[in-house]
Tab-separated table of C-alpha atoms and ligand atoms in Angstrom:
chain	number	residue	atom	x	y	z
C	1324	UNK	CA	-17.316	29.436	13.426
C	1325	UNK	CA	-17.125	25.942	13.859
C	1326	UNK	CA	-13.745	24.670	15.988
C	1327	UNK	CA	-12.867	22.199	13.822
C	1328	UNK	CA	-13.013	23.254	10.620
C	1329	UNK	CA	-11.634	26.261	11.467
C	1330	UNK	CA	-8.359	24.118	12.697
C	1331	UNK	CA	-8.584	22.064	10.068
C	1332	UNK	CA	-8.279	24.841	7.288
C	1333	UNK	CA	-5.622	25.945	9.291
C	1334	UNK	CA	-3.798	23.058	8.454
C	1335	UNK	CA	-4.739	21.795	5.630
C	1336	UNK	CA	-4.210	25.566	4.299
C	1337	UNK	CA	-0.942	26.500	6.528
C	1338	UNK	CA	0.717	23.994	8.824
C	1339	UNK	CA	0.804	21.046	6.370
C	1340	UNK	CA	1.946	22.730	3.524
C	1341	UNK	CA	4.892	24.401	5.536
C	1342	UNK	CA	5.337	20.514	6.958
C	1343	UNK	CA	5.794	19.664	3.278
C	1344	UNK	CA	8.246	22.696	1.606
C	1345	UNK	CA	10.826	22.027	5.149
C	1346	UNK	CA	10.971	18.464	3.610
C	1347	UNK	CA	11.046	19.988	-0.119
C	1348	UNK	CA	8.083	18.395	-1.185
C	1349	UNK	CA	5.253	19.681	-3.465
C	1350	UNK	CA	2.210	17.530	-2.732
C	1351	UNK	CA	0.481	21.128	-2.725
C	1352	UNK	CA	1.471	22.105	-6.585
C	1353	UNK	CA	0.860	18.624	-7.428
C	1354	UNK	CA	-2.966	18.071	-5.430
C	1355	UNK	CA	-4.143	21.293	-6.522
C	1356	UNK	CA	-3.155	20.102	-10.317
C	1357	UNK	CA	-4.591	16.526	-9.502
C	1358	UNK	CA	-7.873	18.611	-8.640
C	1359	UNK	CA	-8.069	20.216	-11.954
C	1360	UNK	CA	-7.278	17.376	-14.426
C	1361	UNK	CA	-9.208	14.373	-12.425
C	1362	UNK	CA	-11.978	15.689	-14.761
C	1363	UNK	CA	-10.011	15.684	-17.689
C	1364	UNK	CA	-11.254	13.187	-20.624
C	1365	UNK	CA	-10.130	10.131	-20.907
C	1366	UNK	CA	-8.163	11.128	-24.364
C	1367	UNK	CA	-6.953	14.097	-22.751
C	1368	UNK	CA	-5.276	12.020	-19.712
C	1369	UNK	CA	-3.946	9.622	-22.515
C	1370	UNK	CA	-2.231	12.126	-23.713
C	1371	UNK	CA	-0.608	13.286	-20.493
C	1372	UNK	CA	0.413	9.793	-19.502
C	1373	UNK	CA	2.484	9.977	-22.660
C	1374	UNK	CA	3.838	13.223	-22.185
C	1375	UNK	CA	5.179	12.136	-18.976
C	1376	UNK	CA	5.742	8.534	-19.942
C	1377	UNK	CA	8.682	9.988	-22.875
C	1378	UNK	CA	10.115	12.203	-19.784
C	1379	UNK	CA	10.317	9.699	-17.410
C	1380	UNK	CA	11.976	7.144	-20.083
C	1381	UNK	CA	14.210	10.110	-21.453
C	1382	UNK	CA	15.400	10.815	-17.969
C	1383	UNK	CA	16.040	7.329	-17.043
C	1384	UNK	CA	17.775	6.667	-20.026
C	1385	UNK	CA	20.210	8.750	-19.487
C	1386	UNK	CA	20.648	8.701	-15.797
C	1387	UNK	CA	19.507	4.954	-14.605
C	1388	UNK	CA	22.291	2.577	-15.312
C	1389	UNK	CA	19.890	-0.098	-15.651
C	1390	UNK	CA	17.866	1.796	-18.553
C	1391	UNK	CA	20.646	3.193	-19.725
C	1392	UNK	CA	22.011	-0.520	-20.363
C	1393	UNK	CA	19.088	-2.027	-21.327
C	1394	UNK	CA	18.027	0.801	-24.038
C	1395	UNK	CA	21.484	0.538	-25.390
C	1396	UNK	CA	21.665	-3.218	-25.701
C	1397	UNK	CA	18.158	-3.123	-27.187
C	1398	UNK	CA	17.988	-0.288	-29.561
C	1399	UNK	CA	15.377	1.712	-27.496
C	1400	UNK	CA	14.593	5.454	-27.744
C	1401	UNK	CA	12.060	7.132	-26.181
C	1402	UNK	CA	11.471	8.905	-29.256
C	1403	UNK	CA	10.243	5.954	-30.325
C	1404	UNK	CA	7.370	5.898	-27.648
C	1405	UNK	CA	4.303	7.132	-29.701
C	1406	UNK	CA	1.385	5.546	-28.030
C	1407	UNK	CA	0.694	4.019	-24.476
C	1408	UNK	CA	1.226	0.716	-26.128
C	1409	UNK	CA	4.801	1.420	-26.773
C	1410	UNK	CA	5.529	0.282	-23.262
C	1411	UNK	CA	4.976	-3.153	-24.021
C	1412	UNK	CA	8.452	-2.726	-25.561
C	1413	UNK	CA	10.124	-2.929	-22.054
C	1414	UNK	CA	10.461	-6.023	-19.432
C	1415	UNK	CA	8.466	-6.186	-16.803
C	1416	UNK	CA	10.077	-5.381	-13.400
C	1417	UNK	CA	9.826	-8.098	-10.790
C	1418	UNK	CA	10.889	-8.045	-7.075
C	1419	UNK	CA	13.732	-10.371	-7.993
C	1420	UNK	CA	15.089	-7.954	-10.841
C	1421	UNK	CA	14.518	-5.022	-8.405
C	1422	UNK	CA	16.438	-7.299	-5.670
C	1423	UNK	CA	19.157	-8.386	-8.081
C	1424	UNK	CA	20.081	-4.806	-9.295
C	1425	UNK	CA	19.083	-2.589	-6.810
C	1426	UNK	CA	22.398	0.113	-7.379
C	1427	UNK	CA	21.910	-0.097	-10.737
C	1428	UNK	CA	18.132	1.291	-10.671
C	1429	UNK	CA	19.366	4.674	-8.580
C	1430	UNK	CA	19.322	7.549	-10.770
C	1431	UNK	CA	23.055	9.043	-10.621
C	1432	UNK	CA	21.874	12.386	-9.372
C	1433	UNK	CA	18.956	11.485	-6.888
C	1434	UNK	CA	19.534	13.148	-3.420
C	1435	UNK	CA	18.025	11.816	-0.227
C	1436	UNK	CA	17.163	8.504	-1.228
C	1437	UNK	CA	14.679	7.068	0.972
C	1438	UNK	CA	14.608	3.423	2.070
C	1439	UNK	CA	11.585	0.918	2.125
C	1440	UNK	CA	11.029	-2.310	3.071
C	1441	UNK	CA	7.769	-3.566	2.439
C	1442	UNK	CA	5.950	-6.799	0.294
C	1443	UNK	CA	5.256	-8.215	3.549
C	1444	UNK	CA	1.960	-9.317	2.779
C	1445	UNK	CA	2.756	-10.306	-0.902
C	1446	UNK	CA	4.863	-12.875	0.471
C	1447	UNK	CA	7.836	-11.393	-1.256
C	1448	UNK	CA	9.974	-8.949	0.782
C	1449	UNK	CA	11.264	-6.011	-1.078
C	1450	UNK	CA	13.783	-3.338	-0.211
C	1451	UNK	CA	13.412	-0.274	-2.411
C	1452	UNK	CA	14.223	3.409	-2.571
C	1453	UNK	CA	12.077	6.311	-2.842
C	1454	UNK	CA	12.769	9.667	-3.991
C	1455	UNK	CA	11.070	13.424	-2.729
C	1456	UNK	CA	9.143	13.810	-5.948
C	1457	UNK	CA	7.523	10.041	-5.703
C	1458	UNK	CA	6.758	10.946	-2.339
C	1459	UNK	CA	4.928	14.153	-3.033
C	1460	UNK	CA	2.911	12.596	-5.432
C	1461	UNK	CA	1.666	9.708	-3.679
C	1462	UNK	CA	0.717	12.020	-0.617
C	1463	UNK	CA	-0.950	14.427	-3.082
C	1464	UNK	CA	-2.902	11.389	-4.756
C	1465	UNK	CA	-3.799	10.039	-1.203
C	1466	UNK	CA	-4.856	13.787	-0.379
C	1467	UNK	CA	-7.411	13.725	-3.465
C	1468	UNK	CA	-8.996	10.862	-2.605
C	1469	UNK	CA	-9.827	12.053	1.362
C	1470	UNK	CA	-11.344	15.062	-0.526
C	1471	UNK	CA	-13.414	13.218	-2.421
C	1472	UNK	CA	-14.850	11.992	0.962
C	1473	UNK	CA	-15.135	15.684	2.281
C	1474	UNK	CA	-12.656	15.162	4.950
C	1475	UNK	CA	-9.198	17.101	4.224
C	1476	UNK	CA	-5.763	16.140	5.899
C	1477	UNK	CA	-5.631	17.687	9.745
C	1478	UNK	CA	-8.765	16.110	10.156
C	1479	UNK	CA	-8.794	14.200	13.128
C	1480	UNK	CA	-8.198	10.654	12.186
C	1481	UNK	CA	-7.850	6.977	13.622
C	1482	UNK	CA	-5.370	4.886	12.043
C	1483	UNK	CA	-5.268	1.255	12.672
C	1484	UNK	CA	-1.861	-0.001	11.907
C	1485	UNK	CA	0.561	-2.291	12.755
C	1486	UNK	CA	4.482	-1.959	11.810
C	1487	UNK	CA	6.923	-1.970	14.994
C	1488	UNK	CA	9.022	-0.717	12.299
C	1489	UNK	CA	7.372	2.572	11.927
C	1490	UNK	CA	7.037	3.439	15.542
C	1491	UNK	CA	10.531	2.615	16.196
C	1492	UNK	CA	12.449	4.706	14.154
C	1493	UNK	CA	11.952	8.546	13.816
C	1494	UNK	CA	9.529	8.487	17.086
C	1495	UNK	CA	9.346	11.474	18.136
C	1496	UNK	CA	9.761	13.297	14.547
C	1497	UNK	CA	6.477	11.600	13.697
C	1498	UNK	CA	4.534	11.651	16.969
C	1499	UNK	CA	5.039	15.526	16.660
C	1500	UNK	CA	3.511	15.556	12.908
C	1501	UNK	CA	0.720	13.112	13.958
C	1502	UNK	CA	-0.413	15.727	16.829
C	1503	UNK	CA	0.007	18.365	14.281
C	1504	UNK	CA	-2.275	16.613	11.899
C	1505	UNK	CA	-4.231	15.123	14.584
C	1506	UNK	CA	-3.540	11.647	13.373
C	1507	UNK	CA	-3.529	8.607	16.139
C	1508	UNK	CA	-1.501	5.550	15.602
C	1509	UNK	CA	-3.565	1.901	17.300
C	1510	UNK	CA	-1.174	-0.281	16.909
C	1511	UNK	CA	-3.151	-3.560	15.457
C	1512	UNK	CA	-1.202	-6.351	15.491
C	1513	UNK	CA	-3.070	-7.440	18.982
C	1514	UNK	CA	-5.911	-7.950	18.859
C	1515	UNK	CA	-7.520	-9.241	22.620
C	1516	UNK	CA	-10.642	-9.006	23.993
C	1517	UNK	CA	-8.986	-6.431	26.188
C	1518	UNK	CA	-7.186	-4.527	23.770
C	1519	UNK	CA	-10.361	-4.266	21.274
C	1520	UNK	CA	-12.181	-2.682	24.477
C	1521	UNK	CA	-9.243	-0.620	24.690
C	1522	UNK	CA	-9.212	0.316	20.841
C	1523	UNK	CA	-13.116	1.293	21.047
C	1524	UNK	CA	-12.641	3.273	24.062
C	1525	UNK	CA	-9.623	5.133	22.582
C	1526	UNK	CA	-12.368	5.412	19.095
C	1527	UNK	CA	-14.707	6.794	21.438
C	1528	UNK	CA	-12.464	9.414	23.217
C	1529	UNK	CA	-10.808	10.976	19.950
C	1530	UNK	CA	-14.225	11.257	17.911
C	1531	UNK	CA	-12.346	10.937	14.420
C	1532	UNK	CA	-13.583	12.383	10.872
C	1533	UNK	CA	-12.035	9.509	9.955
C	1534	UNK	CA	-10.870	5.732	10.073
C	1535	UNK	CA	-8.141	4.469	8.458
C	1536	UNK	CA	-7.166	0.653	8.702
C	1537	UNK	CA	-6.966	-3.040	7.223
C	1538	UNK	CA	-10.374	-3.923	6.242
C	1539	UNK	CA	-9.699	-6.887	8.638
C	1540	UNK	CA	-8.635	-5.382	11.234
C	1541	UNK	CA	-11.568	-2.553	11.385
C	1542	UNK	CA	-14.050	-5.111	10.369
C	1543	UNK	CA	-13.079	-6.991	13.946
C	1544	UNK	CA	-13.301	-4.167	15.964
C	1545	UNK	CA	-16.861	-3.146	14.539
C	1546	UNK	CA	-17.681	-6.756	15.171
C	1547	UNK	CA	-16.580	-6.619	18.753
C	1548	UNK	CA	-18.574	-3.218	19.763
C	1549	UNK	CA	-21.167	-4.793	17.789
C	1550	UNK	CA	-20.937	-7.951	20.325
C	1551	UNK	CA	-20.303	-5.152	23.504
C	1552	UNK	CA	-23.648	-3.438	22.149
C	1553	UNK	CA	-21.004	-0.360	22.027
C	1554	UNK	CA	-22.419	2.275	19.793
C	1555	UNK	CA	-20.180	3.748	17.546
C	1556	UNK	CA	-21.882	5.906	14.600
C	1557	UNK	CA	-22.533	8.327	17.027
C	1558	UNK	CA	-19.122	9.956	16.808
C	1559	UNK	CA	-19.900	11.688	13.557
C	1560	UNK	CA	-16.740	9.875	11.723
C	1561	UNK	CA	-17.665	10.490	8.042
C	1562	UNK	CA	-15.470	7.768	6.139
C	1563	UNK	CA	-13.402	4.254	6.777
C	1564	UNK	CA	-10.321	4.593	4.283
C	1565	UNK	CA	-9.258	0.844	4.018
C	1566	UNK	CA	-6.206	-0.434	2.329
C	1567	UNK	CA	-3.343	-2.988	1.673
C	1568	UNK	CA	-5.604	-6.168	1.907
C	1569	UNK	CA	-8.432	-7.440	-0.314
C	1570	UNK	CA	-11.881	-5.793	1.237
C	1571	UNK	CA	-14.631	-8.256	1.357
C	1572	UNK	CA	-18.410	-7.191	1.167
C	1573	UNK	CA	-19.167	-8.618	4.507
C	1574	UNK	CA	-16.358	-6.603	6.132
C	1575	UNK	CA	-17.471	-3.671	3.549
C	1576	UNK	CA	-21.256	-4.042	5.518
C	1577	UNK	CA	-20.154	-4.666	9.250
C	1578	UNK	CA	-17.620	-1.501	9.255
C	1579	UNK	CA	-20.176	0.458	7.679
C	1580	UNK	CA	-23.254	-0.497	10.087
C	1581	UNK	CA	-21.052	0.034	13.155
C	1582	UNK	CA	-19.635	3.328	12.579
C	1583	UNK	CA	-22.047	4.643	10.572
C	1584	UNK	CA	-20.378	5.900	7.851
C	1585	UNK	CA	-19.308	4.760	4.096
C	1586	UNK	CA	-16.413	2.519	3.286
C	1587	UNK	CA	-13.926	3.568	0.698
C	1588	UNK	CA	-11.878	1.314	-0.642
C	1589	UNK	CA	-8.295	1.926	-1.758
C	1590	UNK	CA	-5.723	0.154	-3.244
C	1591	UNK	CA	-2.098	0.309	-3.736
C	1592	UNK	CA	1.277	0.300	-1.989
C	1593	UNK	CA	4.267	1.606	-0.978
C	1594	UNK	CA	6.026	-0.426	-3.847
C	1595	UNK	CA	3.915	0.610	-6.497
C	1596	UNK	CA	2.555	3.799	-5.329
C	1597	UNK	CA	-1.059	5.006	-4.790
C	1598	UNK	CA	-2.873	3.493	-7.647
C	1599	UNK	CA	-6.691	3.826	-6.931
C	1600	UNK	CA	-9.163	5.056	-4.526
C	1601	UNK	CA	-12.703	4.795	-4.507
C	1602	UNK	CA	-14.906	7.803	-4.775
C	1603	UNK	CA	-18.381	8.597	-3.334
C	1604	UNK	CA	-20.497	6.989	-6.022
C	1605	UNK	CA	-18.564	3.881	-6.575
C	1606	UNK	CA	-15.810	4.101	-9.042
C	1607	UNK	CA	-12.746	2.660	-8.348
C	1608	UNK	CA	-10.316	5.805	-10.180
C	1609	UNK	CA	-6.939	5.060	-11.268
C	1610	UNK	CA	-4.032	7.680	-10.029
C	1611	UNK	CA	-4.293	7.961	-13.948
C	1612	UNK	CA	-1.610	11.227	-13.695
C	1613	UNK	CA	0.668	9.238	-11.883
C	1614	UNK	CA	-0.016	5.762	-12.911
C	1615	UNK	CA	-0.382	3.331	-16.057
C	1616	UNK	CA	-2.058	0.456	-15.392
C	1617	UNK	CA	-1.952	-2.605	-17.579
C	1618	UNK	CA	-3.667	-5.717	-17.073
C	1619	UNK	CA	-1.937	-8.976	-18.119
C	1620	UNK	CA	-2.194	-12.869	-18.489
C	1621	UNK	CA	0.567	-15.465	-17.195
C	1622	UNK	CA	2.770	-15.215	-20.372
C	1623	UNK	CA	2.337	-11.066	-20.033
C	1624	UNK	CA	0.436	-10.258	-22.738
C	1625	UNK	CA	-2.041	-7.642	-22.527
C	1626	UNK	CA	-5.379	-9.087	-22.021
C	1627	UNK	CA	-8.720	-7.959	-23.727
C	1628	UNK	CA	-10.925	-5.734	-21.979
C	1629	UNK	CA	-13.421	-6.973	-19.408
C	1630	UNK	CA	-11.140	-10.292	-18.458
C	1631	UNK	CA	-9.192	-10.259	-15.015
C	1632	UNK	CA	-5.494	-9.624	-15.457
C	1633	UNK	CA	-2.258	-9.007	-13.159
C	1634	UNK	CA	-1.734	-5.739	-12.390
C	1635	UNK	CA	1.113	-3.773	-13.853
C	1636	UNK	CA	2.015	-0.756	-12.804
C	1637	UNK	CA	4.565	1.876	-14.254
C	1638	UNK	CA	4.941	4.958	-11.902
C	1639	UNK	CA	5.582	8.288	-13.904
C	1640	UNK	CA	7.205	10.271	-10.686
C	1641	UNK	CA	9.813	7.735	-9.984
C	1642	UNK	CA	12.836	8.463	-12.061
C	1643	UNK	CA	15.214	8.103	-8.798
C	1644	UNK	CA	14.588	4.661	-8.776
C	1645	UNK	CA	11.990	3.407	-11.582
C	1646	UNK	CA	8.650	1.500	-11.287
C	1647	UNK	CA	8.324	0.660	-15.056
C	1648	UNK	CA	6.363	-1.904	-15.518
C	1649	UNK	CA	6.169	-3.551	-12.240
C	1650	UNK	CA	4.355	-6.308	-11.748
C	1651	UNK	CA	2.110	-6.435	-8.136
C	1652	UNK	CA	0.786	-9.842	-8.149
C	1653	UNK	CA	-2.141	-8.577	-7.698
C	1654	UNK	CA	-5.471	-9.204	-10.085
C	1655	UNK	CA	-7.955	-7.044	-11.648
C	1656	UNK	CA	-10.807	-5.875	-14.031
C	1657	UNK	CA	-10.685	-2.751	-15.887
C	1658	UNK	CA	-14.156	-1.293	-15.285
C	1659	UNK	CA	-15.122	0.326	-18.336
C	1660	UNK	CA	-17.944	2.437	-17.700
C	1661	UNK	CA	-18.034	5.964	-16.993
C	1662	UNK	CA	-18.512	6.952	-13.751
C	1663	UNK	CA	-21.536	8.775	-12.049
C	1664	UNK	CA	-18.888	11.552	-10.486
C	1665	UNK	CA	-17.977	12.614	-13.988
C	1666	UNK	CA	-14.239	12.402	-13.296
C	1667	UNK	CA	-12.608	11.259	-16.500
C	1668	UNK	CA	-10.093	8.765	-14.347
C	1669	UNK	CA	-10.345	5.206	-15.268
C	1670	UNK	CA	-11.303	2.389	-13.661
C	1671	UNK	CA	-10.510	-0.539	-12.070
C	1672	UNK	CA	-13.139	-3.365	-10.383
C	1673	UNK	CA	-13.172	-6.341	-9.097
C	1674	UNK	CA	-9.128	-5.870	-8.014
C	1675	UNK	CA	-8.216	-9.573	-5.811
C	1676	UNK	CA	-5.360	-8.074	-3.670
C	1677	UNK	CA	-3.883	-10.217	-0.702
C	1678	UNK	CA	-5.597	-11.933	1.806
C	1679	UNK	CA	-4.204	-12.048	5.081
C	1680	UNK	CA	-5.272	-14.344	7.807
C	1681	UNK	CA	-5.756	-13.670	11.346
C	1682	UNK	CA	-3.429	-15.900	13.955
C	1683	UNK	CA	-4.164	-17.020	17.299
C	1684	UNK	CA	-1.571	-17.183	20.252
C	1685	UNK	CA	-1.119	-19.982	22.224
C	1686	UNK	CA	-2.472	-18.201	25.186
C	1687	UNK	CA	-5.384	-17.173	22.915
C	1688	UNK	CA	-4.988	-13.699	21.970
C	1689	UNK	CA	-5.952	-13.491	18.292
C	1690	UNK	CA	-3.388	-11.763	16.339
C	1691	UNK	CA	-3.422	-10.097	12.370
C	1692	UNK	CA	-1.098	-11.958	10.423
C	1693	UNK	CA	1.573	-8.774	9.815
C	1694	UNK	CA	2.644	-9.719	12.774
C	1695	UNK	CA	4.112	-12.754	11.880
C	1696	UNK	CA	4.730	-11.189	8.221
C	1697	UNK	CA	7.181	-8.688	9.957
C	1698	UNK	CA	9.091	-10.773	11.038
C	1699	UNK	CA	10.102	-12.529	7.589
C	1700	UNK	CA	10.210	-9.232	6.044
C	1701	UNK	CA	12.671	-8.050	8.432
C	1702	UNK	CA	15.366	-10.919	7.503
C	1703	UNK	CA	18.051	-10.666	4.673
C	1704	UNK	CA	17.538	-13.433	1.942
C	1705	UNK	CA	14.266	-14.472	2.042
C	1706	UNK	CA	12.779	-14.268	-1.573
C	1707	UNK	CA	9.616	-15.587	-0.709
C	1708	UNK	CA	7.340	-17.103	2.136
C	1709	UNK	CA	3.969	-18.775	3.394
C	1710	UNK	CA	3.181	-18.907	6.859
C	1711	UNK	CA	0.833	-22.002	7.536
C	1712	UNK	CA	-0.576	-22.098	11.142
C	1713	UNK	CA	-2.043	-25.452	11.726
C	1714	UNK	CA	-3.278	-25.018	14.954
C	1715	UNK	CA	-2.264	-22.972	17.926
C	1716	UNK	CA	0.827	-25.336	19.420
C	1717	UNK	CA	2.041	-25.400	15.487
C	1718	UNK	CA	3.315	-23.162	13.023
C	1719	UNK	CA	4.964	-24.337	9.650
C	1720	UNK	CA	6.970	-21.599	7.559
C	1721	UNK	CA	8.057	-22.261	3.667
C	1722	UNK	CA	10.920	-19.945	2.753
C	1723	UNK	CA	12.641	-19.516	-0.916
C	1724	UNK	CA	15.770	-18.186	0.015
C	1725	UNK	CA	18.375	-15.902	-2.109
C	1726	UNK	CA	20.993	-18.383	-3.421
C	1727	UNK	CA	23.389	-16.592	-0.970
C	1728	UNK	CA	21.565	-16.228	2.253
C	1729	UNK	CA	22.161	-17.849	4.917
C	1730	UNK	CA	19.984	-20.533	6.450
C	1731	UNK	CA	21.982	-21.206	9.458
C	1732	UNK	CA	20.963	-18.382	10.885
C	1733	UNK	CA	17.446	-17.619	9.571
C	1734	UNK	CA	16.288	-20.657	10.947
C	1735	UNK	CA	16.966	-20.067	14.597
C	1736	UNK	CA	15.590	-16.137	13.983
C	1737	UNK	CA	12.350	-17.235	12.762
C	1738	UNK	CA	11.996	-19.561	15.514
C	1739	UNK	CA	13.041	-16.989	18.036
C	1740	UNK	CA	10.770	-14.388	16.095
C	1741	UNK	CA	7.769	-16.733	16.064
C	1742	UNK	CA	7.497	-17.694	19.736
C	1743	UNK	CA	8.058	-13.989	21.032
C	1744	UNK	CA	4.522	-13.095	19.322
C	1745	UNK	CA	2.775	-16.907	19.818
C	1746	UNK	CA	4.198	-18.103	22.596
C	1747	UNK	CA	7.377	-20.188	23.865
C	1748	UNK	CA	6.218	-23.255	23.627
C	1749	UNK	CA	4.948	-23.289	20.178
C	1750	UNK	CA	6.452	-25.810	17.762
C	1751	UNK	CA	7.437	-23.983	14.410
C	1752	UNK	CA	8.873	-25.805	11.424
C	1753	UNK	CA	11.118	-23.882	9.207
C	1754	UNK	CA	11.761	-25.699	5.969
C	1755	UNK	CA	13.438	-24.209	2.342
C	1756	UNK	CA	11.488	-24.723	-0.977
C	1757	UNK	CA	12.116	-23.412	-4.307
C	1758	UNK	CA	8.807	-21.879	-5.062
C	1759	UNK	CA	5.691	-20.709	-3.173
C	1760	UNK	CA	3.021	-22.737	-5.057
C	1761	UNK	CA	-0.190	-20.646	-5.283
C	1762	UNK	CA	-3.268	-21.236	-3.877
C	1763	UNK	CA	-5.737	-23.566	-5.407
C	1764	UNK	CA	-8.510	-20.975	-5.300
C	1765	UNK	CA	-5.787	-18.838	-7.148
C	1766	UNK	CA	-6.292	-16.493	-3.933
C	1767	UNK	CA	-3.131	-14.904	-2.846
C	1768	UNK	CA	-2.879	-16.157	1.135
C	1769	UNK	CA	0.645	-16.318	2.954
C	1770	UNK	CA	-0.583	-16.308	6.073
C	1771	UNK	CA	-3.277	-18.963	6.366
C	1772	UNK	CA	-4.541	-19.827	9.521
C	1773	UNK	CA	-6.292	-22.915	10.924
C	1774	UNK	CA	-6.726	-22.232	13.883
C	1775	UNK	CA	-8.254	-18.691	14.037
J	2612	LIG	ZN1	-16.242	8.394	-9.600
């Protein structure tokens, strides 16, 4: 019997679900239904999505102050919710509303809240709270999708990341369930000549099923063994799982070529959940169990099928602290054709997430722009930011602040913040504006770089 597998169905079968029911979660239950109605028809999910939409809105009715308001003041019942269209009936919820009442949106009887902090790379920080059964679904989604690629959780995996924030707190709690899962943490932010040598020989020790990264930040390392004339697709890894930035065919090729292996693309957030993952023949597939998805225009109304939209995303396992309606910022197709698989999930193509610019140290080192993002993200009162480096001895920062937050302070902390990862000598101009004007290209950059 083959080693690996033979570990890997033991946890996949027996470790990780035990891993799960100590922390009362049922991504097991819920992947093993997510395997059954994935091939459900596109009616039949329809009707599910309504099912659980009425629960969700009848439970948050009564238990979320900030439905419970709202429905009251507007006459709302979820009785009233009779088709998917219904929802169009409630506001959309933006990081500022989330931001503004953040008590108000806990359900009175959640237990074991968890805390987030993430929009770094939206530009628009966000602290949020989680609850056990949203986190059970979005692993059991994620667990799908890896499936789908014929690799299974305990499957030895690479996963290029970068968040100090993550490896500081619960350490050792998490570097015990990544050796249980087999799951190794390269820390991305840096991204040097000698720590891409490094990365590839730590690549070439582990021999992973399985990548899992920013499409920019696997792309460069593929580039780089590419430029060492280090092969790499001779490690049997089977899939690249890239998220969280906007994946670009060129990147899509390179990754692919180097480590021999498909790239699938998946796209979502700790915000807004695990909305789609690509399968093997193409198809981007909407958590449809989980997840509506509409597609809007600037004033919010729905637009017709085939144009690009904003995507919207109401959550169905989040009655702890809602996701109705949430707008990501993000843009997208629907893809209306069926897929090749024959799973019944919808589509999405063409989705323009962020795009997040590499940033070079004064000493050289190139750097991915989360780096810099953490930093913002980390501060109390920043609404909204753009990080422009002009070249590599200047760094200009826009903030929109929160009408009470206070500048005296920020200012010096970004500063301080800025020259710990670029280097001491680097000028960096902080100034306050009262709006983040987009893009001309209508591309969502914060972190734009001239000098990479
Ligand atoms: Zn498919």
């Amino acid at each position: 019997m083959d080693r690996t597998s033979a570990y890997t169905r033991l946890v996949s079968g027996l470790v990780f679900p035990l891993h799960e029911r100590l922390k009362h979660h049922e991504s097991v239950a819920v992947r093993r239904e997510l395997e059954r109605s994935q091939w459900m028809s596109a009616a039949e999910l329809q009707a599910l999505q309504l099912q659980r939409l009425r629960q969700l809105l009848t439970d948050v009715g009564q238990h979320v102050p900030f439905y419970r308001e709202l429905f009251a003041r507007e006459g709302i019942s979820p009785s009233d919710f009779t088709e998917l269209a219904s929802l169009q009936r409630l506001p959309f919820l933006t990081k500022a509303l989330i931001r503004a009442h953040t008590e108000a949106l806990k359900h009175e009887q959640a237990r074991d809240l968890a805390r987030f902090n993430t929009g770094g790379s939206s530009g628009e920080p966000l602290i949020f709270f989680i609850g056990k059964q949203r986190v059970s679904h979005d692993v059991a989604a994620k667990w799908r999708a890896t499936r789908w690629w014929g690799v299974d959780i305990g499957d030895p995996e690479m996963v290029v990341w970068g968040s100090p924030i993550e490896l500081g707190k619960q350490d050792r709690v998490k570097a015990v369930r990544d050796k249980l899962l087999r799951t190794e943490l390269l820390p991305a932010f840096e991204m040097s000549e000698a720590k891409l040598d490094g990365f590839i020989a730590a690549i070439r020790r582990k021999r992973p099923r399985m990548l899992f990264g920013y499409p920019s930040a696997l792309s460069h390392i593929a580039k780089h063994a590419k430029s060492r004339g280090q092969r790499m697709d001779d490690l049997g890894i089977k899939v690249a799982f890239v998220t969280s930035e906007r994946l670009y065919d060129e990147q899509r090729a390179v990754i692919s070529e180097v480590f021999g292996c498909p790239v699938a693309n998946g796209y979502g957030g700790r915000d807004a959940g695990f909305i789609a993952h690509e399968c093997p023949a193409g198809g981007m597939h909407i958590t449809a169990e989980d997840v509506i998805v509409e597609l809007v225009d600037p004033q919010g109304r729905p637009v017709p099928v085939g144009e690009a939209g904003e995507i919207v995303v109401t959550h169905l396992a989040t009655s702890d602290f809602p996701f109705i309606r949430y707008r990501t910022g993000d843009v997208a197709v629907m893809d209306d054709r069926t897929c090749a698989c024959g799973r019944g999930l919808p589509m999405l193509k063409e989705i323009q997430g962020r795009t997040t610019d590499f940033v070079v140290a004064a000493d050289g080192t190139v750097m991915h722009g989360l780096a810099l993002i953490y930093i913002l993200r980390d501060l109390p009162g920043v609404a909204a930011f753009k990080i422009v480096q002009h070249s590599r001895e200047r760094c200009e920062v826009l903030i929109q602040a929160e009408a009470d937050a206070d500048r005296q302070t920020m200012v010096p902390s970004v500063i301080r913040g800025f020259r710990q990862r670029l280097g001491a000598q680097v000028e960096v101009d902080v100034s306050f504006v009262d709006g983040i004007p987009p893009e001309r290209s209508g591309k969502f950059r914060y972190v734009i770089s001239h000098a990479a």
